[in-house]
Amino acid sequence: MKQAWTITRQDLRNNPYASLWTLLFIMYLGFTLSFVVSMQLGKSGALNPAADFVMLVLIPFLGFIYNRRTFKYLQEDSYTHMLAFLRILPIPVSAVIISRIQQAILAFIVNGVVFFTILFTVSGTLRVYAGTGFILSFALTWIGFGMLIHAIYMYLEFLKKGKAYFWLSLVIMLICGIVAIVVRIYGANLVSITAFYSKEWQLLSPVMWGALAAGVIGMLVSYRITLRKLIKRDLA
């Protein structure tokens, strides 16, 4: 854990502008999604699965710190190059993966505060439900979902080359779209469900605790599988 934290601090220090780019991108996401979520919870929202799709696709992005490596993974296969560099150092593979999990948790905390603050500030529909318990419950529910999907991105980040990572990311987005449509076909939508349970149960919401549990389990499973396969991966 100590070695992982050393990697995390060094990575943050080597990317001084990452915080700025991350802040700007998350602010943009929060502002944009506020309108989509407002339409979802409005009178015509039940007819539109768009908010479910957008939330499922974009919430996992709260777990990223947007530095040069993130933007260049497709052109330069930057994740593979980073792993090749770290492999020649006296650092265990487990520390590298744990460092990535640490960065994801930090990103979800900081980005989540920025994102949901903007989301609730701009969205007039959400302000109707506003209350500390509702806000925390709604935010933590979606962060739990985001962690679960982000665990898949972490797996791909460590074990796939840039182009494969890109195409598999599109597959994940396609699956999110299918989930949103299927939920709509059955006469429901995820945003409305999470808003309802967050309003009724607040911090005792079973959906919130279920989502957080799924997110944590997803991270642990991703860590275990990635550790086992990364040791054997050829980075040439």
PDB file of C-alpha atoms in Angstrom:
ATOM      1  CA  MET A   1       0.000   0.000   0.000  1.00  0.00           C
ATOM      2  CA  LYS A   2       2.860   2.380   0.814  1.00  0.00           C
ATOM      3  CA  GLN A   3       4.555   1.708  -2.526  1.00  0.00           C
ATOM      4  CA  ALA A   4       1.250   2.207  -4.309  1.00  0.00           C
ATOM      5  CA  TRP A   5       0.736   5.578  -2.627  1.00  0.00           C
ATOM      6  CA  THR A   6       4.264   6.598  -3.667  1.00  0.00           C
ATOM      7  CA  ILE A   7       3.367   5.829  -7.301  1.00  0.00           C
ATOM      8  CA  THR A   8       0.106   7.758  -6.947  1.00  0.00           C
ATOM      9  CA  ARG A   9       1.800  10.870  -5.543  1.00  0.00           C
ATOM     10  CA  GLN A  10       4.533  10.758  -8.161  1.00  0.00           C
ATOM     11  CA  ASP A  11       1.995  10.400 -10.955  1.00  0.00           C
ATOM     12  CA  LEU A  12       0.053  13.407  -9.707  1.00  0.00           C
ATOM     13  CA  ARG A  13       3.223  15.498  -9.377  1.00  0.00           C
ATOM     14  CA  ASN A  14       4.343  14.617 -12.905  1.00  0.00           C
ATOM     15  CA  ASN A  15       1.065  15.901 -14.351  1.00  0.00           C
ATOM     16  CA  PRO A  16       0.618  19.413 -12.905  1.00  0.00           C
ATOM     17  CA  TYR A  17      -2.112  20.388 -15.373  1.00  0.00           C
ATOM     18  CA  ALA A  18      -4.123  17.188 -14.942  1.00  0.00           C
ATOM     19  CA  SER A  19      -6.243  18.682 -12.151  1.00  0.00           C
ATOM     20  CA  LEU A  20      -7.201  21.665 -14.332  1.00  0.00           C
ATOM     21  CA  TRP A  21      -8.164  19.546 -17.352  1.00  0.00           C
ATOM     22  CA  THR A  22     -10.070  17.148 -15.108  1.00  0.00           C
ATOM     23  CA  LEU A  23     -11.947  19.992 -13.391  1.00  0.00           C
ATOM     24  CA  LEU A  24     -12.950  21.584 -16.700  1.00  0.00           C
ATOM     25  CA  PHE A  25     -14.128  18.284 -18.170  1.00  0.00           C
ATOM     26  CA  ILE A  26     -16.142  17.315 -15.075  1.00  0.00           C
ATOM     27  CA  MET A  27     -17.739  20.770 -14.939  1.00  0.00           C
ATOM     28  CA  TYR A  28     -18.755  20.351 -18.580  1.00  0.00           C
ATOM     29  CA  LEU A  29     -20.246  16.912 -17.842  1.00  0.00           C
ATOM     30  CA  GLY A  30     -22.169  18.212 -14.835  1.00  0.00           C
ATOM     31  CA  PHE A  31     -23.586  21.169 -16.765  1.00  0.00           C
ATOM     32  CA  THR A  32     -24.595  19.034 -19.766  1.00  0.00           C
ATOM     33  CA  LEU A  33     -26.121  16.162 -17.820  1.00  0.00           C
ATOM     34  CA  SER A  34     -28.163  18.513 -15.645  1.00  0.00           C
ATOM     35  CA  PHE A  35     -30.424  19.260 -18.618  1.00  0.00           C
ATOM     36  CA  VAL A  36     -30.718  15.597 -19.616  1.00  0.00           C
ATOM     37  CA  VAL A  37     -31.622  14.531 -16.073  1.00  0.00           C
ATOM     38  CA  SER A  38     -34.136  17.380 -15.762  1.00  0.00           C
ATOM     39  CA  MET A  39     -35.910  16.163 -18.904  1.00  0.00           C
ATOM     40  CA  GLN A  40     -35.859  12.596 -17.554  1.00  0.00           C
ATOM     41  CA  LEU A  41     -37.575  13.607 -14.311  1.00  0.00           C
ATOM     42  CA  GLY A  42     -39.962  15.978 -16.055  1.00  0.00           C
ATOM     43  CA  LYS A  43     -43.432  15.173 -17.345  1.00  0.00           C
ATOM     44  CA  SER A  44     -42.139  13.613 -20.580  1.00  0.00           C
ATOM     45  CA  GLY A  45     -39.177  11.899 -18.937  1.00  0.00           C
ATOM     46  CA  ALA A  46     -40.773   8.458 -18.774  1.00  0.00           C
ATOM     47  CA  LEU A  47     -40.773   8.377 -22.575  1.00  0.00           C
ATOM     48  CA  ASN A  48     -37.050   9.008 -22.869  1.00  0.00           C
ATOM     49  CA  PRO A  49     -34.257   6.557 -21.908  1.00  0.00           C
ATOM     50  CA  ALA A  50     -31.555   9.074 -22.885  1.00  0.00           C
ATOM     51  CA  ALA A  51     -30.677  10.063 -19.326  1.00  0.00           C
ATOM     52  CA  ASP A  52     -30.144   6.429 -18.303  1.00  0.00           C
ATOM     53  CA  PHE A  53     -27.793   5.921 -21.226  1.00  0.00           C
ATOM     54  CA  VAL A  54     -25.854   9.135 -20.635  1.00  0.00           C
ATOM     55  CA  MET A  55     -25.501   8.515 -16.901  1.00  0.00           C
ATOM     56  CA  LEU A  56     -24.403   4.896 -17.372  1.00  0.00           C
ATOM     57  CA  VAL A  57     -21.836   5.925 -19.989  1.00  0.00           C
ATOM     58  CA  LEU A  58     -20.427   9.059 -18.372  1.00  0.00           C
ATOM     59  CA  ILE A  59     -20.531   8.444 -14.596  1.00  0.00           C
ATOM     60  CA  PRO A  60     -17.640   5.919 -14.826  1.00  0.00           C
ATOM     61  CA  PHE A  61     -15.537   8.751 -16.292  1.00  0.00           C
ATOM     62  CA  LEU A  62     -15.580  10.407 -12.864  1.00  0.00           C
ATOM     63  CA  GLY A  63     -12.980   7.815 -11.878  1.00  0.00           C
ATOM     64  CA  PHE A  64     -10.351   9.130 -14.292  1.00  0.00           C
ATOM     65  CA  ILE A  65      -7.721  11.807 -13.785  1.00  0.00           C
ATOM     66  CA  TYR A  66      -7.368  13.387 -17.206  1.00  0.00           C
ATOM     67  CA  ASN A  67      -3.677  13.714 -17.989  1.00  0.00           C
ATOM     68  CA  ARG A  68      -1.651  13.288 -21.168  1.00  0.00           C
ATOM     69  CA  ARG A  69      -1.641   9.502 -20.809  1.00  0.00           C
ATOM     70  CA  THR A  70      -5.438   9.430 -20.773  1.00  0.00           C
ATOM     71  CA  PHE A  71      -5.784  11.493 -23.939  1.00  0.00           C
ATOM     72  CA  LYS A  72      -2.994   9.694 -25.838  1.00  0.00           C
ATOM     73  CA  TYR A  73      -3.854   6.060 -25.097  1.00  0.00           C
ATOM     74  CA  LEU A  74      -5.176   5.437 -28.633  1.00  0.00           C
ATOM     75  CA  GLN A  75      -2.426   7.168 -30.639  1.00  0.00           C
ATOM     76  CA  GLU A  76       0.567   6.199 -28.490  1.00  0.00           C
ATOM     77  CA  ASP A  77      -0.686   3.184 -26.503  1.00  0.00           C
ATOM     78  CA  SER A  78       0.411   5.181 -23.469  1.00  0.00           C
ATOM     79  CA  TYR A  79      -0.915   2.745 -20.845  1.00  0.00           C
ATOM     80  CA  THR A  80       1.172  -0.124 -22.220  1.00  0.00           C
ATOM     81  CA  HIS A  81       4.270   2.076 -22.347  1.00  0.00           C
ATOM     82  CA  MET A  82       3.706   3.109 -18.739  1.00  0.00           C
ATOM     83  CA  LEU A  83       3.438  -0.520 -17.640  1.00  0.00           C
ATOM     84  CA  ALA A  84       6.595  -1.442 -19.559  1.00  0.00           C
ATOM     85  CA  PHE A  85       8.473   1.350 -17.755  1.00  0.00           C
ATOM     86  CA  LEU A  86       7.166   0.358 -14.327  1.00  0.00           C
ATOM     87  CA  ARG A  87       8.048  -3.291 -14.916  1.00  0.00           C
ATOM     88  CA  ILE A  88      11.790  -2.512 -15.045  1.00  0.00           C
ATOM     89  CA  LEU A  89      11.565  -0.816 -11.639  1.00  0.00           C
ATOM     90  CA  PRO A  90      11.716  -2.744  -8.345  1.00  0.00           C
ATOM     91  CA  ILE A  91       7.955  -2.348  -7.839  1.00  0.00           C
ATOM     92  CA  PRO A  92       5.545  -5.285  -7.398  1.00  0.00           C
ATOM     93  CA  VAL A  93       2.713  -5.545  -9.908  1.00  0.00           C
ATOM     94  CA  SER A  94       0.200  -5.421  -7.068  1.00  0.00           C
ATOM     95  CA  ALA A  95       1.440  -1.948  -6.071  1.00  0.00           C
ATOM     96  CA  VAL A  96       0.871  -0.657  -9.616  1.00  0.00           C
ATOM     97  CA  ILE A  97      -2.736  -1.886  -9.658  1.00  0.00           C
ATOM     98  CA  ILE A  98      -3.462  -0.641  -6.137  1.00  0.00           C
ATOM     99  CA  SER A  99      -2.084   2.755  -7.129  1.00  0.00           C
ATOM    100  CA  ARG A 100      -4.555   2.851 -10.009  1.00  0.00           C
ATOM    101  CA  ILE A 101      -7.386   1.995  -7.608  1.00  0.00           C
ATOM    102  CA  GLN A 102      -6.228   4.764  -5.254  1.00  0.00           C
ATOM    103  CA  GLN A 103      -6.306   7.255  -8.108  1.00  0.00           C
ATOM    104  CA  ALA A 104      -9.783   6.082  -9.111  1.00  0.00           C
ATOM    105  CA  ILE A 105     -11.104   6.503  -5.552  1.00  0.00           C
ATOM    106  CA  LEU A 106      -9.560   9.972  -5.244  1.00  0.00           C
ATOM    107  CA  ALA A 107     -11.017  10.918  -8.621  1.00  0.00           C
ATOM    108  CA  PHE A 108     -14.497   9.649  -7.729  1.00  0.00           C
ATOM    109  CA  ILE A 109     -14.440  11.666  -4.499  1.00  0.00           C
ATOM    110  CA  VAL A 110     -13.176  14.959  -5.948  1.00  0.00           C
ATOM    111  CA  ASN A 111     -14.885  14.698  -9.338  1.00  0.00           C
ATOM    112  CA  GLY A 112     -18.070  13.460  -7.692  1.00  0.00           C
ATOM    113  CA  VAL A 113     -18.278  16.523  -5.451  1.00  0.00           C
ATOM    114  CA  VAL A 114     -17.770  18.869  -8.423  1.00  0.00           C
ATOM    115  CA  PHE A 115     -20.071  16.955 -10.764  1.00  0.00           C
ATOM    116  CA  PHE A 116     -23.039  16.496  -8.446  1.00  0.00           C
ATOM    117  CA  THR A 117     -22.752  20.026  -7.051  1.00  0.00           C
ATOM    118  CA  ILE A 118     -23.148  21.399 -10.572  1.00  0.00           C
ATOM    119  CA  LEU A 119     -25.815  18.821 -11.422  1.00  0.00           C
ATOM    120  CA  PHE A 120     -28.011  19.803  -8.473  1.00  0.00           C
ATOM    121  CA  THR A 121     -27.288  23.522  -8.846  1.00  0.00           C
ATOM    122  CA  VAL A 122     -28.240  23.748 -12.512  1.00  0.00           C
ATOM    123  CA  SER A 123     -31.037  21.167 -12.648  1.00  0.00           C
ATOM    124  CA  GLY A 124     -34.230  22.828 -11.509  1.00  0.00           C
ATOM    125  CA  THR A 125     -36.031  19.476 -11.439  1.00  0.00           C
ATOM    126  CA  LEU A 126     -33.534  17.907  -9.047  1.00  0.00           C
ATOM    127  CA  ARG A 127     -33.687  20.935  -6.752  1.00  0.00           C
ATOM    128  CA  VAL A 128     -37.316  20.005  -6.036  1.00  0.00           C
ATOM    129  CA  TYR A 129     -35.999  16.895  -4.289  1.00  0.00           C
ATOM    130  CA  ALA A 130     -33.057  18.715  -2.758  1.00  0.00           C
ATOM    131  CA  GLY A 131     -32.003  17.821   0.743  1.00  0.00           C
ATOM    132  CA  THR A 132     -28.716  16.599   2.149  1.00  0.00           C
ATOM    133  CA  GLY A 133     -29.909  13.008   2.510  1.00  0.00           C
ATOM    134  CA  PHE A 134     -31.350  12.882  -0.995  1.00  0.00           C
ATOM    135  CA  ILE A 135     -28.278  14.470  -2.594  1.00  0.00           C
ATOM    136  CA  LEU A 136     -25.841  12.106  -0.870  1.00  0.00           C
ATOM    137  CA  SER A 137     -27.975   9.057  -1.583  1.00  0.00           C
ATOM    138  CA  PHE A 138     -28.476   9.911  -5.260  1.00  0.00           C
ATOM    139  CA  ALA A 139     -24.796  10.724  -5.761  1.00  0.00           C
ATOM    140  CA  LEU A 140     -23.504   7.625  -3.957  1.00  0.00           C
ATOM    141  CA  THR A 141     -25.914   5.394  -5.863  1.00  0.00           C
ATOM    142  CA  TRP A 142     -24.558   6.524  -9.201  1.00  0.00           C
ATOM    143  CA  ILE A 143     -20.960   6.503  -7.985  1.00  0.00           C
ATOM    144  CA  GLY A 144     -21.509   2.855  -7.028  1.00  0.00           C
ATOM    145  CA  PHE A 145     -22.706   2.107 -10.558  1.00  0.00           C
ATOM    146  CA  GLY A 146     -19.772   4.123 -11.909  1.00  0.00           C
ATOM    147  CA  MET A 147     -17.240   2.156  -9.844  1.00  0.00           C
ATOM    148  CA  LEU A 148     -18.654  -1.126 -11.141  1.00  0.00           C
ATOM    149  CA  ILE A 149     -18.259  -0.111 -14.779  1.00  0.00           C
ATOM    150  CA  HIS A 150     -14.963   1.650 -14.073  1.00  0.00           C
ATOM    151  CA  ALA A 151     -13.578  -1.650 -12.775  1.00  0.00           C
ATOM    152  CA  ILE A 152     -14.003  -3.017 -16.304  1.00  0.00           C
ATOM    153  CA  TYR A 153     -12.144  -0.027 -17.755  1.00  0.00           C
ATOM    154  CA  MET A 154      -9.285  -0.666 -15.304  1.00  0.00           C
ATOM    155  CA  TYR A 155      -9.085  -4.281 -16.447  1.00  0.00           C
ATOM    156  CA  LEU A 156      -8.904  -3.193 -20.107  1.00  0.00           C
ATOM    157  CA  GLU A 157      -6.428  -0.420 -19.301  1.00  0.00           C
ATOM    158  CA  PHE A 158      -3.917  -2.861 -17.840  1.00  0.00           C
ATOM    159  CA  LEU A 159      -4.414  -5.823 -20.157  1.00  0.00           C
ATOM    160  CA  LYS A 160      -5.250  -4.448 -23.607  1.00  0.00           C
ATOM    161  CA  LYS A 161      -3.405  -2.302 -26.130  1.00  0.00           C
ATOM    162  CA  GLY A 162      -4.725   1.137 -27.003  1.00  0.00           C
ATOM    163  CA  LYS A 163      -6.788   0.193 -30.065  1.00  0.00           C
ATOM    164  CA  ALA A 164      -8.373  -2.830 -28.373  1.00  0.00           C
ATOM    165  CA  TYR A 165      -9.142  -0.659 -25.339  1.00  0.00           C
ATOM    166  CA  PHE A 166     -10.877   1.867 -27.577  1.00  0.00           C
ATOM    167  CA  TRP A 167     -13.086  -0.651 -29.382  1.00  0.00           C
ATOM    168  CA  LEU A 168     -13.976  -2.532 -26.207  1.00  0.00           C
ATOM    169  CA  SER A 169     -14.908   0.797 -24.600  1.00  0.00           C
ATOM    170  CA  LEU A 170     -17.378   1.323 -27.436  1.00  0.00           C
ATOM    171  CA  VAL A 171     -18.801  -2.126 -26.732  1.00  0.00           C
ATOM    172  CA  ILE A 172     -19.319  -1.119 -23.083  1.00  0.00           C
ATOM    173  CA  MET A 173     -21.158   1.999 -24.223  1.00  0.00           C
ATOM    174  CA  LEU A 174     -23.297  -0.092 -26.574  1.00  0.00           C
ATOM    175  CA  ILE A 175     -24.211  -2.421 -23.702  1.00  0.00           C
ATOM    176  CA  CYS A 176     -25.157   0.618 -21.601  1.00  0.00           C
ATOM    177  CA  GLY A 177     -27.452   1.729 -24.419  1.00  0.00           C
ATOM    178  CA  ILE A 178     -29.060  -1.709 -24.586  1.00  0.00           C
ATOM    179  CA  VAL A 179     -29.590  -1.704 -20.804  1.00  0.00           C
ATOM    180  CA  ALA A 180     -31.257   1.727 -20.985  1.00  0.00           C
ATOM    181  CA  ILE A 181     -33.589   0.573 -23.780  1.00  0.00           C
ATOM    182  CA  VAL A 182     -34.479  -2.705 -22.041  1.00  0.00           C
ATOM    183  CA  VAL A 183     -35.273  -0.871 -18.802  1.00  0.00           C
ATOM    184  CA  ARG A 184     -37.490   1.532 -20.778  1.00  0.00           C
ATOM    185  CA  ILE A 185     -39.287  -1.367 -22.511  1.00  0.00           C
ATOM    186  CA  TYR A 186     -40.243  -2.674 -19.077  1.00  0.00           C
ATOM    187  CA  GLY A 187     -41.734   0.718 -18.257  1.00  0.00           C
ATOM    188  CA  ALA A 188     -39.040   2.080 -15.952  1.00  0.00           C
ATOM    189  CA  ASN A 189     -35.870   4.145 -16.018  1.00  0.00           C
ATOM    190  CA  LEU A 190     -32.843   4.061 -13.739  1.00  0.00           C
ATOM    191  CA  VAL A 191     -32.631   7.798 -13.042  1.00  0.00           C
ATOM    192  CA  SER A 192     -36.232   7.909 -11.833  1.00  0.00           C
ATOM    193  CA  ILE A 193     -35.765   4.752  -9.741  1.00  0.00           C
ATOM    194  CA  THR A 194     -32.648   6.072  -8.025  1.00  0.00           C
ATOM    195  CA  ALA A 195     -34.308   9.446  -7.453  1.00  0.00           C
ATOM    196  CA  PHE A 196     -37.389   7.761  -5.939  1.00  0.00           C
ATOM    197  CA  TYR A 197     -35.440   5.546  -3.541  1.00  0.00           C
ATOM    198  CA  SER A 198     -33.092   8.385  -2.628  1.00  0.00           C
ATOM    199  CA  LYS A 199     -36.080  10.586  -1.776  1.00  0.00           C
ATOM    200  CA  GLU A 200     -37.961   7.908   0.167  1.00  0.00           C
ATOM    201  CA  TRP A 201     -35.094   6.191   1.980  1.00  0.00           C
ATOM    202  CA  GLN A 202     -32.253   8.739   1.739  1.00  0.00           C
ATOM    203  CA  LEU A 203     -29.074   7.239   3.283  1.00  0.00           C
ATOM    204  CA  LEU A 204     -30.929   4.003   4.056  1.00  0.00           C
ATOM    205  CA  SER A 205     -31.715   3.473   0.363  1.00  0.00           C
ATOM    206  CA  PRO A 206     -31.245  -0.209  -0.529  1.00  0.00           C
ATOM    207  CA  VAL A 207     -30.430   0.827  -4.103  1.00  0.00           C
ATOM    208  CA  MET A 208     -27.594   3.043  -2.856  1.00  0.00           C
ATOM    209  CA  TRP A 209     -26.080   0.361  -0.623  1.00  0.00           C
ATOM    210  CA  GLY A 210     -26.534  -2.259  -3.322  1.00  0.00           C
ATOM    211  CA  ALA A 211     -24.812  -0.064  -5.906  1.00  0.00           C
ATOM    212  CA  LEU A 212     -21.912   0.739  -3.560  1.00  0.00           C
ATOM    213  CA  ALA A 213     -21.503  -2.945  -2.680  1.00  0.00           C
ATOM    214  CA  ALA A 214     -21.513  -3.852  -6.383  1.00  0.00           C
ATOM    215  CA  GLY A 215     -18.917  -1.152  -7.074  1.00  0.00           C
ATOM    216  CA  VAL A 216     -16.573  -2.311  -4.300  1.00  0.00           C
ATOM    217  CA  ILE A 217     -16.920  -5.963  -5.293  1.00  0.00           C
ATOM    218  CA  GLY A 218     -16.302  -5.032  -8.921  1.00  0.00           C
ATOM    219  CA  MET A 219     -13.083  -3.245  -7.962  1.00  0.00           C
ATOM    220  CA  LEU A 220     -11.880  -6.220  -5.894  1.00  0.00           C
ATOM    221  CA  VAL A 221     -12.675  -8.722  -8.651  1.00  0.00           C
ATOM    222  CA  SER A 222     -10.983  -6.496 -11.229  1.00  0.00           C
ATOM    223  CA  TYR A 223      -7.904  -6.284  -8.991  1.00  0.00           C
ATOM    224  CA  ARG A 224      -7.673 -10.044  -8.554  1.00  0.00           C
ATOM    225  CA  ILE A 225      -8.126 -10.920 -12.211  1.00  0.00           C
ATOM    226  CA  THR A 226      -5.887  -8.101 -13.437  1.00  0.00           C
ATOM    227  CA  LEU A 227      -3.101  -9.053 -11.021  1.00  0.00           C
ATOM    228  CA  ARG A 228      -3.137 -12.666 -12.158  1.00  0.00           C
ATOM    229  CA  LYS A 229      -3.099 -11.813 -15.872  1.00  0.00           C
ATOM    230  CA  LEU A 230      -0.836  -8.764 -15.786  1.00  0.00           C
ATOM    231  CA  ILE A 231       2.051 -10.795 -14.354  1.00  0.00           C
ATOM    232  CA  LYS A 232       1.955 -12.944 -17.502  1.00  0.00           C
ATOM    233  CA  ARG A 233       1.261 -10.170 -20.021  1.00  0.00           C
ATOM    234  CA  ASP A 234       3.832  -9.565 -22.756  1.00  0.00           C
ATOM    235  CA  LEU A 235       4.337  -5.799 -22.960  1.00  0.00           C
ATOM    236  CA  ALA A 236       6.603  -5.879 -26.011  1.00  0.00           C
TER     237      ALA A 236
END
